[in-house]
Amino acid sequence: VDYIDVKDSDANTNTVTCRTSVDSGNNNANWLFENQGMVVYSSGTLSYPWFRTLGDNATTWSSNTKATDLDAGATIQHIIVKECPTRVERIMATINNVGDIWVSTWAVPGNWAAAGLKIEDSVSDSNNDYRCFDIGYESERGNALVVFQDNTADLKYRTWNGSSWELEKNVYISTTTGIPTWVRTVSNPNKNSNEIALSWIDANGQIGAKLWDGTSWWAEVLLSTSARVNSKSTLNKKPR
């Protein structure tokens, strides 16, 4: 999957880079290229994202299309989209300026769900400008995890099996003490693996990491107690 990753919420004054990876993520716009190119993005103070597509052998992008109804009156702060490795499916997650995190799914026949699902509504005003959530797909089964903060020092997650969302569960954290402000997941690209690596920065500048093995979280480690900043993402991971 090729994607363009806009590194900062102020996309107009920051570098846009192109990479090749099964992991795609960014703040304001997300591009996915496989059988069909797609860009998902926010515009102004709209409460819903737009998307455009670019089909095989096409030379022009489609027109702006409304993706999913979200909170009326709220402004999207961050968007991320990940693509399923085992079926035609994408998941989008957003956070808005009132602290709500939403998810929506794309699948055959090829459109975003008419209504999104709100999975969190308690991210504080001081943290909703950070991308405190991420999506990871298991390479073997194709199940998805959405990991997010809920204004506590632990993280939460929900899983998606292609047809339904499981109830919220805890990612218990023992190595860091602050509220996570930036969250990142990276899937093991081995087609026989369901591992997803998780890392986070908290409000105290502490950096932690943990591993999902397809069933449970384990191997938690404290990476640093002195991240230079917690107002921007300084996380990057490579799957083993």
Coordinates of N, CA and C in Angstrom, one line a residue:
V1 N 0.8 -1.2 0.0 CA 0.0 0.0 0.0 C 0.9 1.2 0.0
D2 N 0.8 2.1 -1.0 CA 1.5 3.4 -1.0 C 0.6 4.4 -0.4
Y3 N 1.2 5.3 0.3 CA 0.4 6.4 0.9 C 1.2 7.7 1.0
I4 N 0.5 8.8 1.1 CA 1.1 10.1 1.4 C 0.8 10.4 2.8
D5 N 1.8 10.8 3.6 CA 1.6 11.0 5.0 C 1.9 12.5 5.3
V6 N 0.8 13.2 5.7 CA 1.0 14.6 6.1 C 1.4 14.6 7.6
K7 N 2.6 15.2 7.9 CA 3.2 14.9 9.1 C 2.6 15.8 10.3
D8 N 2.0 16.9 10.0 CA 1.5 17.7 11.1 C 0.2 18.3 10.8
S9 N -0.5 18.7 11.9 CA -1.9 19.2 11.7 C -1.9 20.4 10.8
D10 N -0.8 21.2 10.8 CA -0.7 22.3 9.9 C -0.1 21.9 8.6
A11 N -0.9 21.2 7.8 CA -0.4 20.6 6.6 C 0.2 21.6 5.5
N12 N -0.3 22.8 5.6 CA 0.2 23.8 4.6 C 1.6 24.2 4.8
T13 N 2.2 24.0 6.0 CA 3.6 24.5 6.2 C 4.5 23.3 6.5
N14 N 4.1 22.1 6.2 CA 5.0 20.9 6.5 C 5.1 20.1 5.3
T15 N 6.2 19.3 5.3 CA 6.6 18.4 4.2 C 5.6 17.3 4.0
V16 N 5.3 17.0 2.8 CA 4.4 15.8 2.4 C 5.4 14.8 1.9
T17 N 5.4 13.6 2.4 CA 6.3 12.5 2.0 C 5.5 11.3 1.5
C18 N 6.1 10.6 0.6 CA 5.5 9.4 0.0 C 6.2 8.2 0.5
R19 N 5.5 7.2 0.9 CA 6.2 5.9 1.4 C 5.5 4.7 0.9
T20 N 6.1 3.6 1.1 CA 5.5 2.3 0.8 C 5.4 1.4 2.0
S21 N 4.3 1.1 2.5 CA 4.1 0.4 3.7 C 2.8 -0.2 3.9
V22 N 2.6 -1.2 4.7 CA 1.2 -1.7 5.1 C 0.7 -0.8 6.2
D23 N 1.5 0.1 6.7 CA 1.0 1.0 7.8 C 0.8 2.4 7.2
S24 N -0.4 2.9 7.3 CA -0.6 4.2 6.7 C -1.3 5.1 7.8
G25 N -0.9 6.3 7.9 CA -1.5 7.2 8.9 C -1.0 8.6 8.9
N26 N -1.8 9.5 9.3 CA -1.5 10.9 9.3 C -2.5 11.7 10.1
N27 N -2.4 13.0 9.9 CA -3.3 13.9 10.7 C -4.5 14.4 9.9
N28 N -4.2 15.1 8.8 CA -5.3 15.7 8.1 C -5.8 15.1 6.8
A29 N -4.9 14.4 6.1 CA -5.3 13.7 4.9 C -4.7 12.3 4.9
N30 N -5.4 11.4 4.3 CA -4.9 10.0 4.2 C -5.1 9.5 2.8
W31 N -4.0 9.1 2.2 CA -4.1 8.5 0.8 C -3.8 7.1 0.8
L32 N -4.6 6.3 0.1 CA -4.4 4.9 0.0 C -4.4 4.5 -1.5
F33 N -3.5 3.7 -1.9 CA -3.4 3.2 -3.3 C -3.3 1.7 -3.3
E34 N -4.2 1.1 -3.9 CA -4.1 -0.4 -4.2 C -4.8 -0.5 -5.5
N35 N -6.0 -1.2 -5.6 CA -6.8 -1.3 -6.8 C -7.5 0.1 -7.1
Q36 N -7.7 0.9 -6.0 CA -8.3 2.1 -6.2 C -7.6 3.1 -5.2
G37 N -7.2 4.2 -5.8 CA -6.6 5.3 -5.0 C -7.7 6.0 -4.2
M38 N -7.4 6.5 -3.0 CA -8.4 7.2 -2.2 C -7.7 8.2 -1.3
V39 N -8.2 9.4 -1.2 CA -7.8 10.4 -0.2 C -9.0 10.8 0.6
V40 N -8.8 10.8 1.9 CA -9.8 11.2 2.9 C -9.3 12.4 3.7
Y41 N -10.1 13.4 3.8 CA -9.6 14.7 4.3 C -10.7 15.5 4.9
S42 N -10.2 16.4 5.8 CA -11.2 17.4 6.4 C -11.1 18.7 5.7
S43 N -12.1 19.5 5.9 CA -12.1 20.8 5.2 C -12.8 21.9 6.1
G44 N -12.0 22.9 6.4 CA -12.5 24.0 7.3 C -13.1 23.4 8.6
T45 N -14.3 23.9 8.9 CA -14.9 23.5 10.2 C -16.0 22.5 10.0
L46 N -16.0 21.7 8.9 CA -17.0 20.8 8.7 C -16.9 19.6 9.7
S47 N -18.0 19.0 10.0 CA -18.1 18.0 11.0 C -17.9 16.6 10.3
Y48 N -17.8 16.5 9.0 CA -17.7 15.2 8.3 C -16.5 15.3 7.4
P49 N -15.9 14.2 7.1 CA -14.8 14.2 6.1 C -15.2 14.1 4.7
W50 N -14.4 14.5 3.8 CA -14.6 14.3 2.3 C -13.7 13.2 1.9
F51 N -14.0 12.6 0.7 CA -13.1 11.7 0.1 C -13.2 11.8 -1.4
R52 N -12.1 11.4 -2.1 CA -12.0 11.3 -3.5 C -11.3 10.0 -3.9
T53 N -11.7 9.4 -5.0 CA -11.1 8.1 -5.5 C -10.5 8.3 -6.9
L54 N -9.5 7.4 -7.1 CA -8.9 7.3 -8.4 C -8.8 5.9 -8.8
G55 N -9.6 5.5 -9.8 CA -9.7 4.1 -10.2 C -8.6 3.6 -11.1
D56 N -8.5 2.3 -11.4 CA -7.5 1.8 -12.3 C -7.5 2.5 -13.6
N57 N -6.4 2.9 -14.1 CA -6.2 3.5 -15.4 C -6.9 4.9 -15.5
A58 N -7.4 5.4 -14.4 CA -8.0 6.7 -14.4 C -7.0 7.8 -14.4
T59 N -7.3 8.9 -15.0 CA -6.4 10.0 -15.1 C -6.8 11.2 -14.3
T60 N -8.0 11.2 -13.8 CA -8.5 12.3 -12.9 C -9.2 11.7 -11.7
W61 N -9.2 12.5 -10.6 CA -9.8 12.1 -9.4 C -11.3 12.3 -9.5
S62 N -12.1 11.6 -8.7 CA -13.5 11.8 -8.6 C -13.8 13.1 -7.9
S63 N -15.0 13.6 -8.0 CA -15.4 14.8 -7.3 C -15.5 14.6 -5.8
N64 N -15.5 15.7 -5.0 CA -15.7 15.6 -3.6 C -16.9 14.8 -3.2
T65 N -16.8 13.9 -2.3 CA -17.9 13.1 -1.8 C -17.9 13.1 -0.3
K66 N -19.0 13.3 0.3 CA -19.2 13.3 1.7 C -19.0 11.8 2.2
A67 N -18.1 11.6 3.2 CA -17.8 10.3 3.6 C -18.8 9.7 4.6
T68 N -18.9 10.3 5.8 CA -19.7 9.8 6.9 C -20.3 10.9 7.8
D69 N -21.5 10.8 8.2 CA -22.0 11.8 9.1 C -21.4 11.6 10.5
L70 N -20.9 12.7 11.1 CA -20.3 12.6 12.4 C -21.0 13.6 13.3
D71 N -20.4 14.2 14.3 CA -21.0 15.1 15.2 C -21.3 16.4 14.5
A72 N -22.6 16.8 14.5 CA -23.0 18.1 13.9 C -22.4 19.2 14.7
G73 N -21.8 20.2 14.1 CA -21.2 21.3 14.8 C -19.8 21.2 15.3
A74 N -19.3 20.0 15.2 CA -17.9 19.7 15.7 C -16.9 19.7 14.5
T75 N -15.7 20.1 14.8 CA -14.7 20.2 13.7 C -13.7 19.1 13.8
I76 N -13.4 18.4 12.7 CA -12.4 17.3 12.7 C -11.0 17.8 12.9
Q77 N -10.3 17.2 13.9 CA -8.9 17.5 14.2 C -7.9 16.6 13.5
H78 N -8.2 15.3 13.5 CA -7.3 14.3 12.9 C -8.1 13.2 12.2
I79 N -7.5 12.7 11.1 CA -8.1 11.6 10.4 C -7.0 10.5 10.2
I80 N -7.3 9.3 10.3 CA -6.4 8.2 9.9 C -7.3 7.1 9.2
V81 N -6.7 6.5 8.2 CA -7.4 5.4 7.5 C -6.4 4.2 7.4
K82 N -6.8 3.0 7.6 CA -6.0 1.8 7.4 C -6.8 0.8 6.5
E83 N -6.1 0.0 5.8 CA -6.7 -0.9 4.8 C -6.5 -2.3 5.3
C84 N -7.5 -3.2 5.1 CA -7.5 -4.6 5.5 C -6.6 -5.4 4.6
P85 N -5.7 -6.2 5.1 CA -4.8 -7.0 4.2 C -5.5 -8.3 3.6
T86 N -6.7 -8.6 4.1 CA -7.3 -9.9 3.7 C -8.6 -9.7 2.9
R87 N -9.2 -8.5 2.9 CA -10.5 -8.4 2.2 C -10.6 -6.9 1.8
V88 N -11.6 -6.6 0.9 CA -11.8 -5.2 0.4 C -12.4 -4.5 1.5
E89 N -11.7 -3.7 2.3 CA -12.2 -3.0 3.5 C -11.2 -2.0 3.9
R90 N -11.7 -0.9 4.4 CA -10.9 0.2 5.0 C -11.6 0.7 6.3
I91 N -10.9 1.1 7.2 CA -11.5 1.7 8.4 C -10.9 3.1 8.6
M92 N -11.8 4.1 8.9 CA -11.4 5.5 9.1 C -11.7 5.8 10.6
A93 N -10.8 6.5 11.2 CA -11.0 7.0 12.6 C -10.7 8.5 12.6
T94 N -11.5 9.3 13.4 CA -11.4 10.7 13.5 C -11.5 11.1 14.9
I95 N -10.9 12.3 15.2 CA -11.2 13.0 16.5 C -11.6 14.4 16.2
N96 N -12.5 14.9 17.0 CA -13.0 16.3 16.7 C -12.7 17.2 17.9
N97 N -13.0 18.5 17.8 CA -12.7 19.5 18.8 C -13.5 19.4 20.1
V98 N -14.4 18.5 20.2 CA -15.2 18.3 21.4 C -14.8 17.0 22.1
G99 N -13.7 16.4 21.6 CA -13.2 15.2 22.2 C -13.8 13.9 21.9
D100 N -14.6 13.8 20.7 CA -15.2 12.6 20.3 C -14.3 11.9 19.3
I101 N -14.2 10.5 19.5 CA -13.5 9.7 18.5 C -14.5 8.8 17.8
W102 N -14.5 8.9 16.4 CA -15.5 8.2 15.6 C -14.7 7.2 14.7
V103 N -15.4 6.1 14.3 CA -14.9 5.2 13.3 C -16.0 4.9 12.3
S104 N -15.5 4.6 11.1 CA -16.4 4.2 10.0 C -15.7 3.2 9.1
T105 N -16.5 2.4 8.4 CA -15.9 1.3 7.6 C -16.3 1.5 6.1
W106 N -15.4 1.1 5.3 CA -15.6 1.1 3.8 C -15.5 -0.4 3.3
A107 N -16.4 -0.8 2.6 CA -16.4 -2.2 2.0 C -17.2 -2.3 0.8
V108 N -17.2 -3.5 0.1 CA -18.1 -3.7 -1.0 C -19.5 -3.4 -0.6
P109 N -20.3 -2.6 -1.4 CA -20.1 -2.2 -2.8 C -19.3 -1.0 -2.9
G110 N -18.6 -0.5 -1.9 CA -17.7 0.6 -2.2 C -18.1 2.0 -1.7
N111 N -18.5 2.1 -0.5 CA -18.8 3.4 0.1 C -18.6 3.4 1.6
W112 N -18.4 4.5 2.2 CA -18.3 4.6 3.7 C -19.7 4.4 4.3
A113 N -19.7 3.8 5.4 CA -21.0 3.6 6.1 C -21.7 4.9 6.3
A114 N -23.1 4.9 6.1 CA -23.8 6.1 6.2 C -23.7 6.9 7.5
A115 N -23.5 6.2 8.6 CA -23.3 6.8 9.9 C -22.1 6.2 10.6
G116 N -21.3 7.0 11.2 CA -20.2 6.5 11.9 C -20.6 6.0 13.3
L117 N -19.6 5.4 14.0 CA -19.8 4.9 15.3 C -18.9 5.7 16.3
K118 N -19.5 6.3 17.3 CA -18.8 7.1 18.3 C -18.2 6.1 19.3
I119 N -16.9 6.0 19.4 CA -16.3 5.0 20.4 C -15.8 5.7 21.6
E120 N -15.7 7.0 21.6 CA -15.2 7.7 22.8 C -15.7 9.1 22.8
D121 N -16.0 9.7 23.9 CA -16.5 11.1 24.0 C -16.0 11.8 25.2
S122 N -14.9 11.4 25.7 CA -14.3 12.0 26.9 C -12.9 12.5 26.8
V123 N -12.4 12.6 25.6 CA -11.1 13.2 25.4 C -11.1 14.7 25.8
S124 N -10.2 15.1 26.7 CA -10.3 16.5 27.2 C -10.0 17.5 26.2
D125 N -10.4 18.7 26.4 CA -10.1 19.8 25.5 C -8.6 20.0 25.3
S126 N -7.8 19.7 26.3 CA -6.4 19.9 26.2 C -5.7 18.8 25.4
N127 N -6.4 17.7 25.1 CA -5.8 16.6 24.4 C -6.4 16.3 23.0
N128 N -7.5 17.0 22.7 CA -8.2 16.6 21.5 C -7.5 17.1 20.2
D129 N -6.5 17.9 20.4 CA -5.7 18.4 19.2 C -4.6 17.4 18.9
Y130 N -4.4 16.3 19.8 CA -3.4 15.3 19.5 C -4.1 14.1 18.9
R131 N -3.3 13.3 18.2 CA -3.8 12.1 17.6 C -3.6 10.9 18.6
C132 N -4.6 10.9 19.5 CA -4.5 9.9 20.6 C -5.2 8.6 20.3
F133 N -5.1 8.2 19.1 CA -5.8 6.9 18.7 C -5.0 6.4 17.4
D134 N -5.2 5.2 17.1 CA -4.7 4.6 15.9 C -5.5 3.3 15.6
I135 N -5.3 2.8 14.3 CA -5.9 1.6 13.8 C -4.8 0.6 13.4
G136 N -5.0 -0.6 13.8 CA -4.1 -1.7 13.3 C -4.8 -2.9 12.8
Y137 N -4.4 -3.5 11.7 CA -5.0 -4.7 11.2 C -4.1 -5.9 11.4
E138 N -4.6 -7.0 11.8 CA -3.9 -8.2 11.9 C -3.6 -8.8 10.5
S139 N -2.4 -9.1 10.2 CA -2.1 -9.5 8.8 C -2.7 -10.9 8.4
E140 N -2.8 -11.8 9.4 CA -3.3 -13.2 9.1 C -4.8 -13.2 9.0
R141 N -5.5 -12.8 10.1 CA -6.9 -12.9 10.2 C -7.7 -11.7 9.6
G142 N -7.0 -10.6 9.5 CA -7.7 -9.4 9.0 C -8.6 -8.7 10.0
N143 N -8.5 -9.1 11.2 CA -9.3 -8.3 12.3 C -8.6 -7.0 12.5
A144 N -9.3 -6.0 12.9 CA -8.8 -4.7 13.2 C -8.9 -4.3 14.7
L145 N -7.9 -3.5 15.1 CA -7.9 -2.9 16.5 C -8.0 -1.4 16.3
V146 N -8.8 -0.8 17.1 CA -8.7 0.7 17.2 C -8.4 0.9 18.7
V147 N -7.2 1.6 18.9 CA -6.7 1.8 20.2 C -6.8 3.3 20.5
F148 N -7.3 3.7 21.6 CA -7.6 5.2 21.9 C -7.5 5.5 23.4
Q149 N -7.4 6.7 23.7 CA -7.4 7.1 25.1 C -8.7 7.6 25.5
D150 N -9.0 7.6 26.8 CA -10.3 8.0 27.4 C -10.1 8.9 28.5
N151 N -9.1 9.7 28.5 CA -8.8 10.7 29.5 C -8.3 10.1 30.8
T152 N -7.7 8.9 30.7 CA -7.1 8.2 31.9 C -5.7 7.8 31.4
A153 N -4.9 7.2 32.4 CA -3.6 6.8 32.1 C -3.5 5.5 31.4
D154 N -4.6 4.7 31.3 CA -4.7 3.5 30.5 C -5.2 3.9 29.1
L155 N -5.1 2.9 28.2 CA -5.7 3.0 26.9 C -6.9 2.1 26.8
K156 N -7.7 2.3 25.8 CA -8.8 1.4 25.5 C -8.7 0.9 24.1
Y157 N -9.4 -0.2 23.8 CA -9.4 -0.7 22.4 C -10.7 -1.4 22.1
R158 N -11.0 -1.4 20.8 CA -12.1 -2.2 20.3 C -11.7 -3.0 19.1
T159 N -12.2 -4.2 18.9 CA -11.8 -5.0 17.7 C -13.0 -5.1 16.7
W160 N -12.6 -5.2 15.5 CA -13.6 -5.3 14.4 C -13.2 -6.6 13.6
N161 N -14.2 -7.5 13.4 CA -14.0 -8.8 12.7 C -14.5 -8.8 11.3
G162 N -14.8 -7.6 10.7 CA -15.3 -7.6 9.4 C -16.8 -7.4 9.3
S163 N -17.5 -7.6 10.4 CA -19.0 -7.4 10.4 C -19.5 -6.7 11.6
S164 N -18.7 -6.8 12.8 CA -19.2 -6.1 14.0 C -18.1 -5.7 14.9
W165 N -18.4 -4.7 15.7 CA -17.4 -4.3 16.7 C -17.6 -4.9 18.1
E166 N -16.5 -5.4 18.7 CA -16.6 -5.9 20.0 C -16.7 -4.7 21.0
L167 N -17.1 -5.0 22.2 CA -17.2 -4.0 23.2 C -15.8 -3.5 23.6
E168 N -15.8 -2.3 24.2 CA -14.6 -1.7 24.6 C -13.9 -2.5 25.7
K169 N -12.5 -2.6 25.6 CA -11.7 -3.3 26.6 C -10.5 -2.4 27.0
N170 N -9.9 -2.7 28.1 CA -8.7 -2.0 28.6 C -7.4 -2.5 28.0
V171 N -6.5 -1.5 27.7 CA -5.1 -1.8 27.6 C -4.5 -1.3 28.9
Y172 N -4.2 -2.2 29.8 CA -3.7 -1.7 31.1 C -2.2 -1.3 30.9
I173 N -1.9 -0.1 31.5 CA -0.5 0.4 31.3 C 0.1 0.5 32.7
S174 N 1.3 0.0 32.9 CA 2.0 0.0 34.2 C 3.3 0.8 34.1
T175 N 3.7 1.2 33.0 CA 5.1 1.8 32.9 C 5.0 3.3 32.8
T176 N 3.9 3.9 32.3 CA 3.8 5.3 32.2 C 2.6 5.8 33.1
T177 N 2.6 7.0 33.4 CA 1.7 7.5 34.4 C 0.7 8.6 34.0
G178 N 1.0 9.2 32.8 CA 0.2 10.3 32.3 C -0.8 9.8 31.3
I179 N -1.7 10.7 30.9 CA -2.7 10.5 29.9 C -2.0 10.4 28.5
P180 N -2.2 9.3 27.8 CA -1.6 9.2 26.5 C -2.1 10.3 25.5
T181 N -1.1 11.0 24.9 CA -1.5 12.1 24.0 C -1.3 11.7 22.5
W182 N -0.3 10.8 22.2 CA -0.1 10.3 20.9 C 0.0 8.8 20.9
V183 N -0.7 8.1 20.0 CA -0.8 6.7 19.9 C -0.4 6.2 18.5
R184 N 0.4 5.1 18.4 CA 0.7 4.6 17.1 C 0.7 3.1 17.2
T185 N 0.2 2.5 16.1 CA 0.3 1.0 15.9 C 1.0 0.7 14.6
V186 N 1.7 -0.5 14.6 CA 2.3 -1.0 13.4 C 2.0 -2.5 13.4
S187 N 1.5 -3.0 12.3 CA 1.2 -4.4 12.1 C 2.4 -5.2 11.6
N188 N 2.6 -6.4 12.1 CA 3.6 -7.3 11.6 C 3.2 -7.7 10.2
P189 N 4.0 -7.4 9.1 CA 3.5 -7.7 7.8 C 3.6 -9.2 7.4
N190 N 4.1 -10.0 8.3 CA 4.1 -11.5 8.0 C 2.7 -12.0 7.9
K191 N 2.3 -12.6 6.8 CA 0.9 -13.0 6.5 C 0.5 -14.1 7.5
N192 N 1.4 -14.7 8.2 CA 1.0 -15.7 9.2 C 1.0 -15.1 10.7
S193 N 1.1 -13.8 10.8 CA 1.2 -13.2 12.1 C -0.1 -12.3 12.4
N194 N -0.5 -12.3 13.6 CA -1.5 -11.3 14.1 C -1.0 -10.3 15.0
E195 N 0.3 -10.1 15.1 CA 0.9 -9.2 16.0 C 0.7 -7.7 15.5
I196 N 0.5 -6.9 16.5 CA 0.4 -5.4 16.3 C 1.2 -4.8 17.4
A197 N 2.2 -4.0 17.0 CA 3.0 -3.2 18.0 C 2.3 -1.9 18.3
L198 N 2.2 -1.6 19.6 CA 1.6 -0.3 20.1 C 2.6 0.5 20.8
S199 N 2.7 1.8 20.5 CA 3.5 2.7 21.3 C 2.7 4.0 21.6
W200 N 3.1 4.7 22.6 CA 2.4 5.9 23.0 C 3.3 6.9 23.7
I201 N 3.0 8.2 23.7 CA 3.6 9.2 24.5 C 2.5 9.8 25.4
D202 N 2.9 10.0 26.7 CA 1.9 10.5 27.6 C 2.1 12.0 27.9
A203 N 1.3 12.6 28.7 CA 1.3 14.0 29.0 C 2.5 14.4 29.8
N204 N 3.2 13.4 30.4 CA 4.4 13.6 31.2 C 5.7 13.5 30.4
G205 N 5.5 13.2 29.1 CA 6.7 13.0 28.3 C 7.3 11.6 28.4
Q206 N 6.5 10.6 28.9 CA 7.0 9.2 29.0 C 6.5 8.5 27.8
I207 N 7.4 7.6 27.3 CA 7.1 6.8 26.1 C 7.0 5.3 26.5
G208 N 5.9 4.6 26.1 CA 5.8 3.2 26.4 C 5.4 2.4 25.2
A209 N 5.6 1.1 25.2 CA 5.2 0.2 24.1 C 4.7 -1.1 24.6
K210 N 3.9 -1.8 23.8 CA 3.3 -3.0 24.2 C 3.0 -3.8 22.9
L211 N 2.8 -5.1 23.0 CA 2.6 -5.9 21.8 C 1.2 -6.7 21.9
W212 N 0.5 -6.7 20.8 CA -0.8 -7.5 20.7 C -0.4 -8.7 20.0
D213 N -0.8 -9.9 20.5 CA -0.5 -11.2 19.8 C -1.6 -11.8 19.1
G214 N -2.7 -11.1 19.0 CA -3.9 -11.6 18.4 C -5.0 -12.0 19.4
T215 N -4.6 -12.1 20.7 CA -5.5 -12.4 21.8 C -5.4 -11.5 22.9
S216 N -4.2 -11.1 23.3 CA -3.9 -10.3 24.5 C -2.7 -9.3 24.3
W217 N -2.6 -8.4 25.2 CA -1.5 -7.5 25.2 C -0.4 -8.0 26.2
W218 N 0.9 -7.8 25.8 CA 1.9 -8.3 26.7 C 3.2 -7.5 26.3
A219 N 4.3 -7.9 27.0 CA 5.7 -7.3 26.7 C 5.7 -5.8 26.8
E220 N 5.1 -5.2 27.8 CA 5.1 -3.8 28.0 C 6.5 -3.3 28.4
V221 N 6.9 -2.2 27.9 CA 8.3 -1.7 28.2 C 8.2 -0.2 28.3
L222 N 8.9 0.4 29.2 CA 9.1 1.9 29.3 C 10.3 2.2 28.4
L223 N 10.1 3.1 27.4 CA 11.2 3.4 26.5 C 11.9 4.7 26.9
S224 N 11.2 5.6 27.4 CA 11.8 6.9 27.8 C 10.9 7.6 28.9
T225 N 11.6 8.4 29.7 CA 10.9 9.2 30.7 C 11.0 10.7 30.3
S226 N 11.6 11.0 29.2 CA 12.0 12.4 28.9 C 11.8 12.6 27.4
A227 N 10.7 12.3 26.8 CA 10.4 12.7 25.4 C 10.6 14.2 25.3
R228 N 11.2 14.7 24.2 CA 11.5 16.1 24.1 C 10.2 16.9 24.1
V229 N 9.2 16.4 23.4 CA 7.8 17.1 23.3 C 6.8 16.0 23.4
N230 N 5.6 16.4 23.9 CA 4.4 15.5 23.8 C 3.3 16.2 23.0
S231 N 3.6 17.3 22.4 CA 2.6 18.0 21.6 C 2.7 17.6 20.1
K232 N 3.7 16.8 19.8 CA 3.8 16.3 18.4 C 4.2 14.8 18.5
S233 N 3.9 14.0 17.5 CA 4.3 12.6 17.5 C 5.8 12.5 17.3
T234 N 6.5 11.8 18.2 CA 7.9 11.5 18.0 C 8.0 10.0 18.0
L235 N 7.0 9.3 17.6 CA 6.9 7.8 17.6 C 7.2 7.2 16.2
N236 N 7.9 6.2 16.2 CA 8.0 5.4 15.0 C 8.3 3.9 15.4
K237 N 7.8 3.0 14.7 CA 8.0 1.6 15.1 C 8.2 0.7 13.9
K238 N 9.0 -0.3 14.0 CA 9.2 -1.3 12.9 C 8.8 -2.6 13.5
P239 N 7.9 -3.3 12.8 CA 7.5 -4.7 13.3 C 8.7 -5.6 13.2
R240 N 8.7 -6.6 14.1 CA 9.8 -7.5 14.1 C 9.6 -8.6 13.0

